[in-house]
Coordinates of C-alpha atoms in Angstrom, one line a residue:
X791 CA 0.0 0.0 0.0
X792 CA 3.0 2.3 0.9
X793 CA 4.3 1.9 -2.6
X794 CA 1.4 2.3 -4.4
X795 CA 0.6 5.6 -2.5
X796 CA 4.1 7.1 -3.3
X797 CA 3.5 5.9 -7.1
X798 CA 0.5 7.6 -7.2
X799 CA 1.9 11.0 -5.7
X800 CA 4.9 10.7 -8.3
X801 CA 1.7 10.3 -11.0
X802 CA 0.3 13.4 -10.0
X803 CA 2.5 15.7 -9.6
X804 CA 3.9 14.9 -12.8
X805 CA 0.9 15.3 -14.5
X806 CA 1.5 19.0 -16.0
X807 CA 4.3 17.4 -18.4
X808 CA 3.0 14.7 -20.5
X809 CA 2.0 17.1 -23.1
X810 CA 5.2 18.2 -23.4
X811 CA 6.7 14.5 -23.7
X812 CA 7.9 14.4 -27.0
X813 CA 11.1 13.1 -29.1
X814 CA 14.0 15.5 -28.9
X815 CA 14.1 17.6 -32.1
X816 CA 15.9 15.9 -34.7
X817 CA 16.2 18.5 -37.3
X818 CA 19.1 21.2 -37.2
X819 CA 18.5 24.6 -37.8
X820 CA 20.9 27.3 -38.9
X821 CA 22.2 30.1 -36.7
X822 CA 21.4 33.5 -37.5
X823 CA 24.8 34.9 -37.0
X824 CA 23.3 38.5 -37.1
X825 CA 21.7 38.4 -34.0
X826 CA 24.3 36.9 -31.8
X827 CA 25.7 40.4 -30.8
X828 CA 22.5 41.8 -29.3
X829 CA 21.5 38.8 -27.6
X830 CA 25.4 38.1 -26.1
X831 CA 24.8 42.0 -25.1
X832 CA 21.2 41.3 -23.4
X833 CA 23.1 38.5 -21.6
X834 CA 25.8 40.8 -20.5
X835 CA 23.7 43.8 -19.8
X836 CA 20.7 42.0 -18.4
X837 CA 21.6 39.3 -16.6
X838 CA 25.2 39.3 -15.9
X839 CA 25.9 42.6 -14.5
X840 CA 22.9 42.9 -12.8
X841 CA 23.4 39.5 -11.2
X842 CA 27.1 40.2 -9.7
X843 CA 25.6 43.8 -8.6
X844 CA 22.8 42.1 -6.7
X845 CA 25.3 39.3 -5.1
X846 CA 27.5 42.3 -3.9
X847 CA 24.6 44.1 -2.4
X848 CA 23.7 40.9 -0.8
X849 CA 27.1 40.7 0.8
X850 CA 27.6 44.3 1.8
X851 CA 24.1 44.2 3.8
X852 CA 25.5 40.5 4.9
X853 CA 28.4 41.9 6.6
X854 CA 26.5 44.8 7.4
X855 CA 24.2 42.2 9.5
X856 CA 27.1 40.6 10.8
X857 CA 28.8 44.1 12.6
X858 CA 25.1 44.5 13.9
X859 CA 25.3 40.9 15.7
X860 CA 29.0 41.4 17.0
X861 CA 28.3 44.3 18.0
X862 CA 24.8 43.6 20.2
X863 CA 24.4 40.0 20.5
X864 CA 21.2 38.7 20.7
X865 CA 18.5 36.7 19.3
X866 CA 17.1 39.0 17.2
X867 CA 20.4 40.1 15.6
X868 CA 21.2 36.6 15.4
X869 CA 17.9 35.4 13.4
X870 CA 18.4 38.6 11.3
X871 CA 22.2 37.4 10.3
X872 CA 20.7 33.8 9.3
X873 CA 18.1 35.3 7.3
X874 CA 20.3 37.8 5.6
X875 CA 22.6 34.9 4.7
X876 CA 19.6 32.9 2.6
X877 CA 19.0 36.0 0.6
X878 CA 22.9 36.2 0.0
X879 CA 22.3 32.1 -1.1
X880 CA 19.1 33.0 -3.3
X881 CA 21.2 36.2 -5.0
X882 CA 24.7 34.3 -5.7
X883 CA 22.4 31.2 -6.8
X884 CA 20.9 33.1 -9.6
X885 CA 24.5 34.0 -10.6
X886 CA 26.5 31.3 -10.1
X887 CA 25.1 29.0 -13.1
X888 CA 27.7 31.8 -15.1
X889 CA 30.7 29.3 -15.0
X890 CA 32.7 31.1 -17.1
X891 CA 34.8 34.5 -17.7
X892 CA 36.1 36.0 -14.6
X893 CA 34.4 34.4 -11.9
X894 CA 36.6 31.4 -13.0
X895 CA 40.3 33.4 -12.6
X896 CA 42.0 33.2 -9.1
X897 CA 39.5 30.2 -8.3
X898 CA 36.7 33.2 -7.3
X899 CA 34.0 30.9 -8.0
X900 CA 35.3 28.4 -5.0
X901 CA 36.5 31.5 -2.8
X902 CA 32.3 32.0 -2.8
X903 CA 31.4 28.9 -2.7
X904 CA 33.4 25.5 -2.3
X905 CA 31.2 22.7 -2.8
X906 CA 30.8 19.3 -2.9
X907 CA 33.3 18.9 -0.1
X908 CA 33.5 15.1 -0.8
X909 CA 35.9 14.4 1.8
X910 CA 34.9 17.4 4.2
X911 CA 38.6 18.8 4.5
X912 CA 36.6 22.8 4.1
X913 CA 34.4 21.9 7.0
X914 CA 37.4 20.2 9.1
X915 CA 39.1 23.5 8.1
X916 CA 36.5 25.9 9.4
X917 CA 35.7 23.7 12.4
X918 CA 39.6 23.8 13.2
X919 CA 39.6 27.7 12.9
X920 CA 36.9 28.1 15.5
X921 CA 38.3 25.4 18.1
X922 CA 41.1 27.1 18.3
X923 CA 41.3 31.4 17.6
X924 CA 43.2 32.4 14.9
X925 CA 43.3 36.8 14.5
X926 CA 44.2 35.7 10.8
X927 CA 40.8 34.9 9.7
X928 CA 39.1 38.0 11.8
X929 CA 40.8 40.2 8.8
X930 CA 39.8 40.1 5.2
X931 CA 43.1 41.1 4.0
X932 CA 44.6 37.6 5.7
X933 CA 41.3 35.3 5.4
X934 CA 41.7 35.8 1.2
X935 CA 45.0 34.4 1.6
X936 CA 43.8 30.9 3.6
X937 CA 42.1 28.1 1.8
X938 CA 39.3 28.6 -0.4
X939 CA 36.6 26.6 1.3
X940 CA 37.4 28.8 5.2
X941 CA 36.3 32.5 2.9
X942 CA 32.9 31.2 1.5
X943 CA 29.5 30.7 1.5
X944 CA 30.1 27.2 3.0
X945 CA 32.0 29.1 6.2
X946 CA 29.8 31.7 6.8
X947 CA 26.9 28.8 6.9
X948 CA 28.5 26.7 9.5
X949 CA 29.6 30.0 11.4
X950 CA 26.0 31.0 11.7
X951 CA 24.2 27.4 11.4
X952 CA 26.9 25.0 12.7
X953 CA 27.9 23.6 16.3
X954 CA 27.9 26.5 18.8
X955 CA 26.1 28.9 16.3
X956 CA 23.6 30.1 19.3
X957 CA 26.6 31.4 21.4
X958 CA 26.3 34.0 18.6
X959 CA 23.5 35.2 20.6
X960 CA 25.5 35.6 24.3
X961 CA 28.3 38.1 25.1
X962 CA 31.8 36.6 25.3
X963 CA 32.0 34.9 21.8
X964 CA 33.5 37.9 19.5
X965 CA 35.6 35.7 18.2
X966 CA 33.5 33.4 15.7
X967 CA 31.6 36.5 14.9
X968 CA 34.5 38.4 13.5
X969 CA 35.3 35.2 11.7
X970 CA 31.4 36.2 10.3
X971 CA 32.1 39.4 9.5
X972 CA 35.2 38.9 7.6
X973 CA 33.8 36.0 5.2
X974 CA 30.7 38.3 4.3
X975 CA 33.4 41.4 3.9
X976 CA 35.5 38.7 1.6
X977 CA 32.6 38.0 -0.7
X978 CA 32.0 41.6 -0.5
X979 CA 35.3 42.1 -2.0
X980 CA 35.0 39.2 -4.1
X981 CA 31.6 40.5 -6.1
X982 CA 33.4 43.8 -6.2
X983 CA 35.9 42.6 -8.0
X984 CA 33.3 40.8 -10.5
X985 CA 31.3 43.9 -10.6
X986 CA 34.4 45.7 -11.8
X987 CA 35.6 43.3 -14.6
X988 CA 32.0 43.2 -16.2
X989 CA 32.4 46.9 -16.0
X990 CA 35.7 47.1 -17.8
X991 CA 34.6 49.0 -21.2
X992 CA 37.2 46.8 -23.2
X993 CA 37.3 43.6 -21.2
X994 CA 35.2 40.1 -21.1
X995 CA 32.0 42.1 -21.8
X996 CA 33.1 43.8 -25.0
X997 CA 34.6 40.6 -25.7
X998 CA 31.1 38.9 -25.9
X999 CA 29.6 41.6 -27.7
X1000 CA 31.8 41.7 -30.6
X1001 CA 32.6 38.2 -31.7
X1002 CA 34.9 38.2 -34.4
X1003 CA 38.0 37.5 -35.8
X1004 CA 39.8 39.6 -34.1
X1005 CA 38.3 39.0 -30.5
X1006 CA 40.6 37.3 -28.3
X1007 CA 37.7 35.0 -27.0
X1008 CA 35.1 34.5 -29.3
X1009 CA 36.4 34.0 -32.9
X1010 CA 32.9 33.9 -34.6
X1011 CA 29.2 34.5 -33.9
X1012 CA 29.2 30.3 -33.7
X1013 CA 32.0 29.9 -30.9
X1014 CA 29.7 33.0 -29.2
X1015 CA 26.4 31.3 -29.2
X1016 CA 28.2 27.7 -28.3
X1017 CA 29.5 29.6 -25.0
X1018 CA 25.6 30.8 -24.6
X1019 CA 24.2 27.7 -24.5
X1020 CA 26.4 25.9 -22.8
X1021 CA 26.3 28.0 -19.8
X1022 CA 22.5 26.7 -19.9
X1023 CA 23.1 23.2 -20.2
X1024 CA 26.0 23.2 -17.7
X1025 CA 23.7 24.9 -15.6
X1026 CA 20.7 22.4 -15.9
X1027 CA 23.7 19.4 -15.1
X1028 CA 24.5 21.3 -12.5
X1029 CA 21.2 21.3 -10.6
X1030 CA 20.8 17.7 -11.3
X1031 CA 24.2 16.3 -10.5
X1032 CA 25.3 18.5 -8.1
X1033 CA 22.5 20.0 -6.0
X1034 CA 19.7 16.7 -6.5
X1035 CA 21.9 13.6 -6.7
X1036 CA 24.5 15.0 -4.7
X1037 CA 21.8 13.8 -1.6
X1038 CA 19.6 12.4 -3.5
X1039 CA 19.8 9.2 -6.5
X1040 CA 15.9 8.2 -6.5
X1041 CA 16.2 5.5 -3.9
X1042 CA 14.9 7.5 0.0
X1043 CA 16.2 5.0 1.9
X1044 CA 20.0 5.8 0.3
X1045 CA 19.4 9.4 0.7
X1046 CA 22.3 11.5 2.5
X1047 CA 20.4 14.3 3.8
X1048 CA 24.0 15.7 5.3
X1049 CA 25.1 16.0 1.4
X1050 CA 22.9 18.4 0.0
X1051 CA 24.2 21.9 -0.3
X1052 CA 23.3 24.7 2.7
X1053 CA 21.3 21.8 4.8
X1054 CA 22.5 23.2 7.8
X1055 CA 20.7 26.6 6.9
X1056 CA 17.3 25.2 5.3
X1057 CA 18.2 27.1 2.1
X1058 CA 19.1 23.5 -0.1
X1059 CA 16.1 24.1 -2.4
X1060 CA 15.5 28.2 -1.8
X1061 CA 19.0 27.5 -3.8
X1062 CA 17.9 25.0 -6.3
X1063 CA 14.8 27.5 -7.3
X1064 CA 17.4 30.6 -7.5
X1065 CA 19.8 28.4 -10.0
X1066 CA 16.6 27.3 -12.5
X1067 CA 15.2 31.0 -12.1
X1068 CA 18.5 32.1 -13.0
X1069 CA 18.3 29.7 -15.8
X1070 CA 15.1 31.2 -17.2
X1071 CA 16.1 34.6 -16.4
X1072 CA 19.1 34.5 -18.7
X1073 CA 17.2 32.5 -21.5
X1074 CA 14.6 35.2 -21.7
X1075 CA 16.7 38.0 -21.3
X1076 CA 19.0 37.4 -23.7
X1077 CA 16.7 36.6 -26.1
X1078 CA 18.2 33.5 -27.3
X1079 CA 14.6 32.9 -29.3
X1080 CA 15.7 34.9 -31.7
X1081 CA 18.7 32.8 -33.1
X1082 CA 16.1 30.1 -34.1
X1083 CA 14.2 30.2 -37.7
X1084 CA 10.3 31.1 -36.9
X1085 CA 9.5 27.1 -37.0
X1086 CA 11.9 26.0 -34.4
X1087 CA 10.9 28.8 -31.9
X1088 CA 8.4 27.0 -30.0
X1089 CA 11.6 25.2 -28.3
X1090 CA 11.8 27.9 -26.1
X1091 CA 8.8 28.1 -24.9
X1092 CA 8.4 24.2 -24.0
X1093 CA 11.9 24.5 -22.1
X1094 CA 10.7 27.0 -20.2
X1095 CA 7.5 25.1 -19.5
X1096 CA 10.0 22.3 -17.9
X1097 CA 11.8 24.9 -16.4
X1098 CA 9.2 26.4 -14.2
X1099 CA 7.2 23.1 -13.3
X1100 CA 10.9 22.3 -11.9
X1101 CA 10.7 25.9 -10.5
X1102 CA 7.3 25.3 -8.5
X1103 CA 8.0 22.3 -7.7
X1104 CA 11.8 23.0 -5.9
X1105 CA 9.7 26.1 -4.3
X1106 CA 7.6 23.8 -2.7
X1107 CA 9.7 21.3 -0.6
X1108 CA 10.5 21.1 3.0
X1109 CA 13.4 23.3 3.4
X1110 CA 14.1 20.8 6.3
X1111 CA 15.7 17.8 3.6
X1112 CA 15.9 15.0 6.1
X1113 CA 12.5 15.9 6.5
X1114 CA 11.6 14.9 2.9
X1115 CA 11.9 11.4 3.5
X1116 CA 9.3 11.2 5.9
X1117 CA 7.1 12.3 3.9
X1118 CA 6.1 10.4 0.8
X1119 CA 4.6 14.0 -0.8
X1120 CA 7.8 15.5 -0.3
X1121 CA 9.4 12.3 -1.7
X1122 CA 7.4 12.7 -5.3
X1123 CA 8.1 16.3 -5.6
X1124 CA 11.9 15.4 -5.4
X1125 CA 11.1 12.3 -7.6
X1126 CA 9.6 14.6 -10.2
X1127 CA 12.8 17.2 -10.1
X1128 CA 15.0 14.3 -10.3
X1129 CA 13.0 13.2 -13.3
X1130 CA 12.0 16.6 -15.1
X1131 CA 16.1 17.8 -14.7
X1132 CA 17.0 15.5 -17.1
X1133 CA 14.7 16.3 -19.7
X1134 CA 15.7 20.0 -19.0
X1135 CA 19.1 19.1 -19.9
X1136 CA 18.0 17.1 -23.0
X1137 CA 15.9 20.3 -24.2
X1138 CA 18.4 22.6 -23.8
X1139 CA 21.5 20.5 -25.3
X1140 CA 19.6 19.0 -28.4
X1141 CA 16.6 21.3 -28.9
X1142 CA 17.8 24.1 -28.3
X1143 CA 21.4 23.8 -29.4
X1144 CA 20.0 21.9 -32.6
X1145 CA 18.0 24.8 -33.2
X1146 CA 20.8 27.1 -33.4
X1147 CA 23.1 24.6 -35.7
X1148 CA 24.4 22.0 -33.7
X1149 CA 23.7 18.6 -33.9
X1150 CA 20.9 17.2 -31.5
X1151 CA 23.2 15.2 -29.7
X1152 CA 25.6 17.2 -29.1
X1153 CA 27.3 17.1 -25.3
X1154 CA 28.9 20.3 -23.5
X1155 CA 30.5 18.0 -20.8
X1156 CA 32.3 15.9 -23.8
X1157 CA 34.3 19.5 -24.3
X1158 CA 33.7 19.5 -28.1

């Protein structure tokens, strides 16, 4: 009876998809070179810069929160630091499916965020620094130069989440606070310095404007459009591989609740929504529609259909994961993300990318 209740929760929540169950598209389209440009520049201008601006904000008002706390403690100050830090999750999230360009030089993209820690040497490192009081990672001009998973998202989580997070509240404990401050002040620094080199007029983003064969990046409109897309389908095996199997493989009783990114703070799927809104957001924005002939142009529409049933769905689940498998609704609505993830990644890499000239088939992760 157990089984065949779960079955039948799987079978309706995934009811608002088989219409759009369908063959990949088979037939590839031609890329209208002209309009790469503008829609590179709608991804710059629209999506991209505005992201990193929003993440900084996030962190300024994070360390901003975290001064507050330090310097009243109390439970108040201390539930306002924790909330502060899910918005600073939700605004990187949105972001961070950008895996290329700057955030990649001097490893920024693991300064903010080290994760999967397979073997949990960042969280032995962070637990290590607060055992034990170091004034070298109370300073953001010393804390940049320690290992990448202590100055990060992951840090700042267990400082405010983690073992002994409520003596935050209580006078006496300075230390692990400052340790706070200077991680939100790092990735304050850190989206500065993202801010700035989106900003540059002749750097990365002039770079994506102006394919051609003299741009040191993009040699073509082609190699332009490829770098589009696959920031798309990286993203989509992202969210699958990394943020829903990392916990979770479709079997509850192998789930490791403890592997699932931010568990501590309850943000795991506040996260997951940010990264497929994020998705959508740049795929609109950029107008990406428009590099597909009128017939193939109802591809976009049906992968944002996928996009923002997974969207409902991941906005809809316990934020509490070990929590999930208790309950055999919240089990389907992972069941159905699990599911629906792949065939996002199987719209946006043949669909989509066969749309625009490549061949359905084609893989981003194979590094062709």
């Amino acid at each position: 009876m157990r089984t065949f209740t779960h079955l039948a929760l799987v079978a309706a929540v995934l009811m608002p998809l088989p219409a759009l169950a369908q063959e990949t598209a088979s037939t590839v389209g031609v890329l209208d070179t002209a309009k790469v440009p503008s829609v590179m520049a709608r991804a710059v201008d629209d999506f991209i810069r505005p992201g990193y601006r929003q993440f900084t904000e996030e962190a300024e008002t994070m360390e901003e929160s975290m001064v507050r706390l330090c310097g009243a403690p109390s439970r108040d100050h201390l539930l306002n630091a924790q909330a502060t830090f899910g918005n600073l999750v939700a605004a990187w999230s949105r972001i961070e499916i950008v895996r290329v360009g700057p955030v990649l030089d001097n490893n920024r993209f693991e300064r903010i965020l080290f994760f999967p820690d397979r073997k949990g040497t960042g969280l032995k490192q962070v637990q290590a620094a607060l055992a034990k009081p170091d004034p070298s990672v109370t300073s953001v001009e010393t804390l940049k130069g320690k290992s990448v998973a202590m100055q990060g998202l992951g840090a700042l989580e267990f400082v405010l989440f983690g073992t002994g997070s409520e003596s935050l509240e209580m006078e006496g404990n300075a230390y692990r606070c400052q340790y706070g401050t200077a991680i939100a002040a790092n990735l304050k620094r850190l989206g500065g310095e993202l801010v700035a080199a989106w900003d540059m007029p002749e750097g990365v983003a002039a770079a994506w404007k102006t394919p051609g064969p003299h741009n040191p990046i993009y040699r073509d409109e082609a190699e332009a459009a490829k770098e589009l897309l696959g920031i798309l389908v990286h993203a989509a095996e992202t969210i699958r591989d990394q943020r829903i199997e990392q916990f979770y493989k479709g079997v509850p009783k192998k789930a490791q609740p403890r592997q699932a990114i931010y568990w501590r703070s309850g943000n795991t799927f506040r996260s997951i929504n940010a990264n497929i809104e994020g998705l959508r957001d740049l795929l609109d924005t950029s107008g990406m529609v428009e590099l597909l002939a009128e017939g193939n142009r109802s591809v976009v529409s049906s992968t944002d259909f996928v996009a923002r049933s997974l969207s409902r769905v991941s906005a809809d689940i316990k934020p509490d994961v070990a929590a999930i498998f208790e309950d055999p609704t919240q089990i389907a609505k992972l069941d159905f993300l699990l599911l629906n993830s792949r065939d996002l990644i199987l719209r946006l890499n043949n669909d989509l990318g066969g749309g625009i000239g490549l061949a359905a088939g084609f893989s981003f992760s194979d590094g062709d």
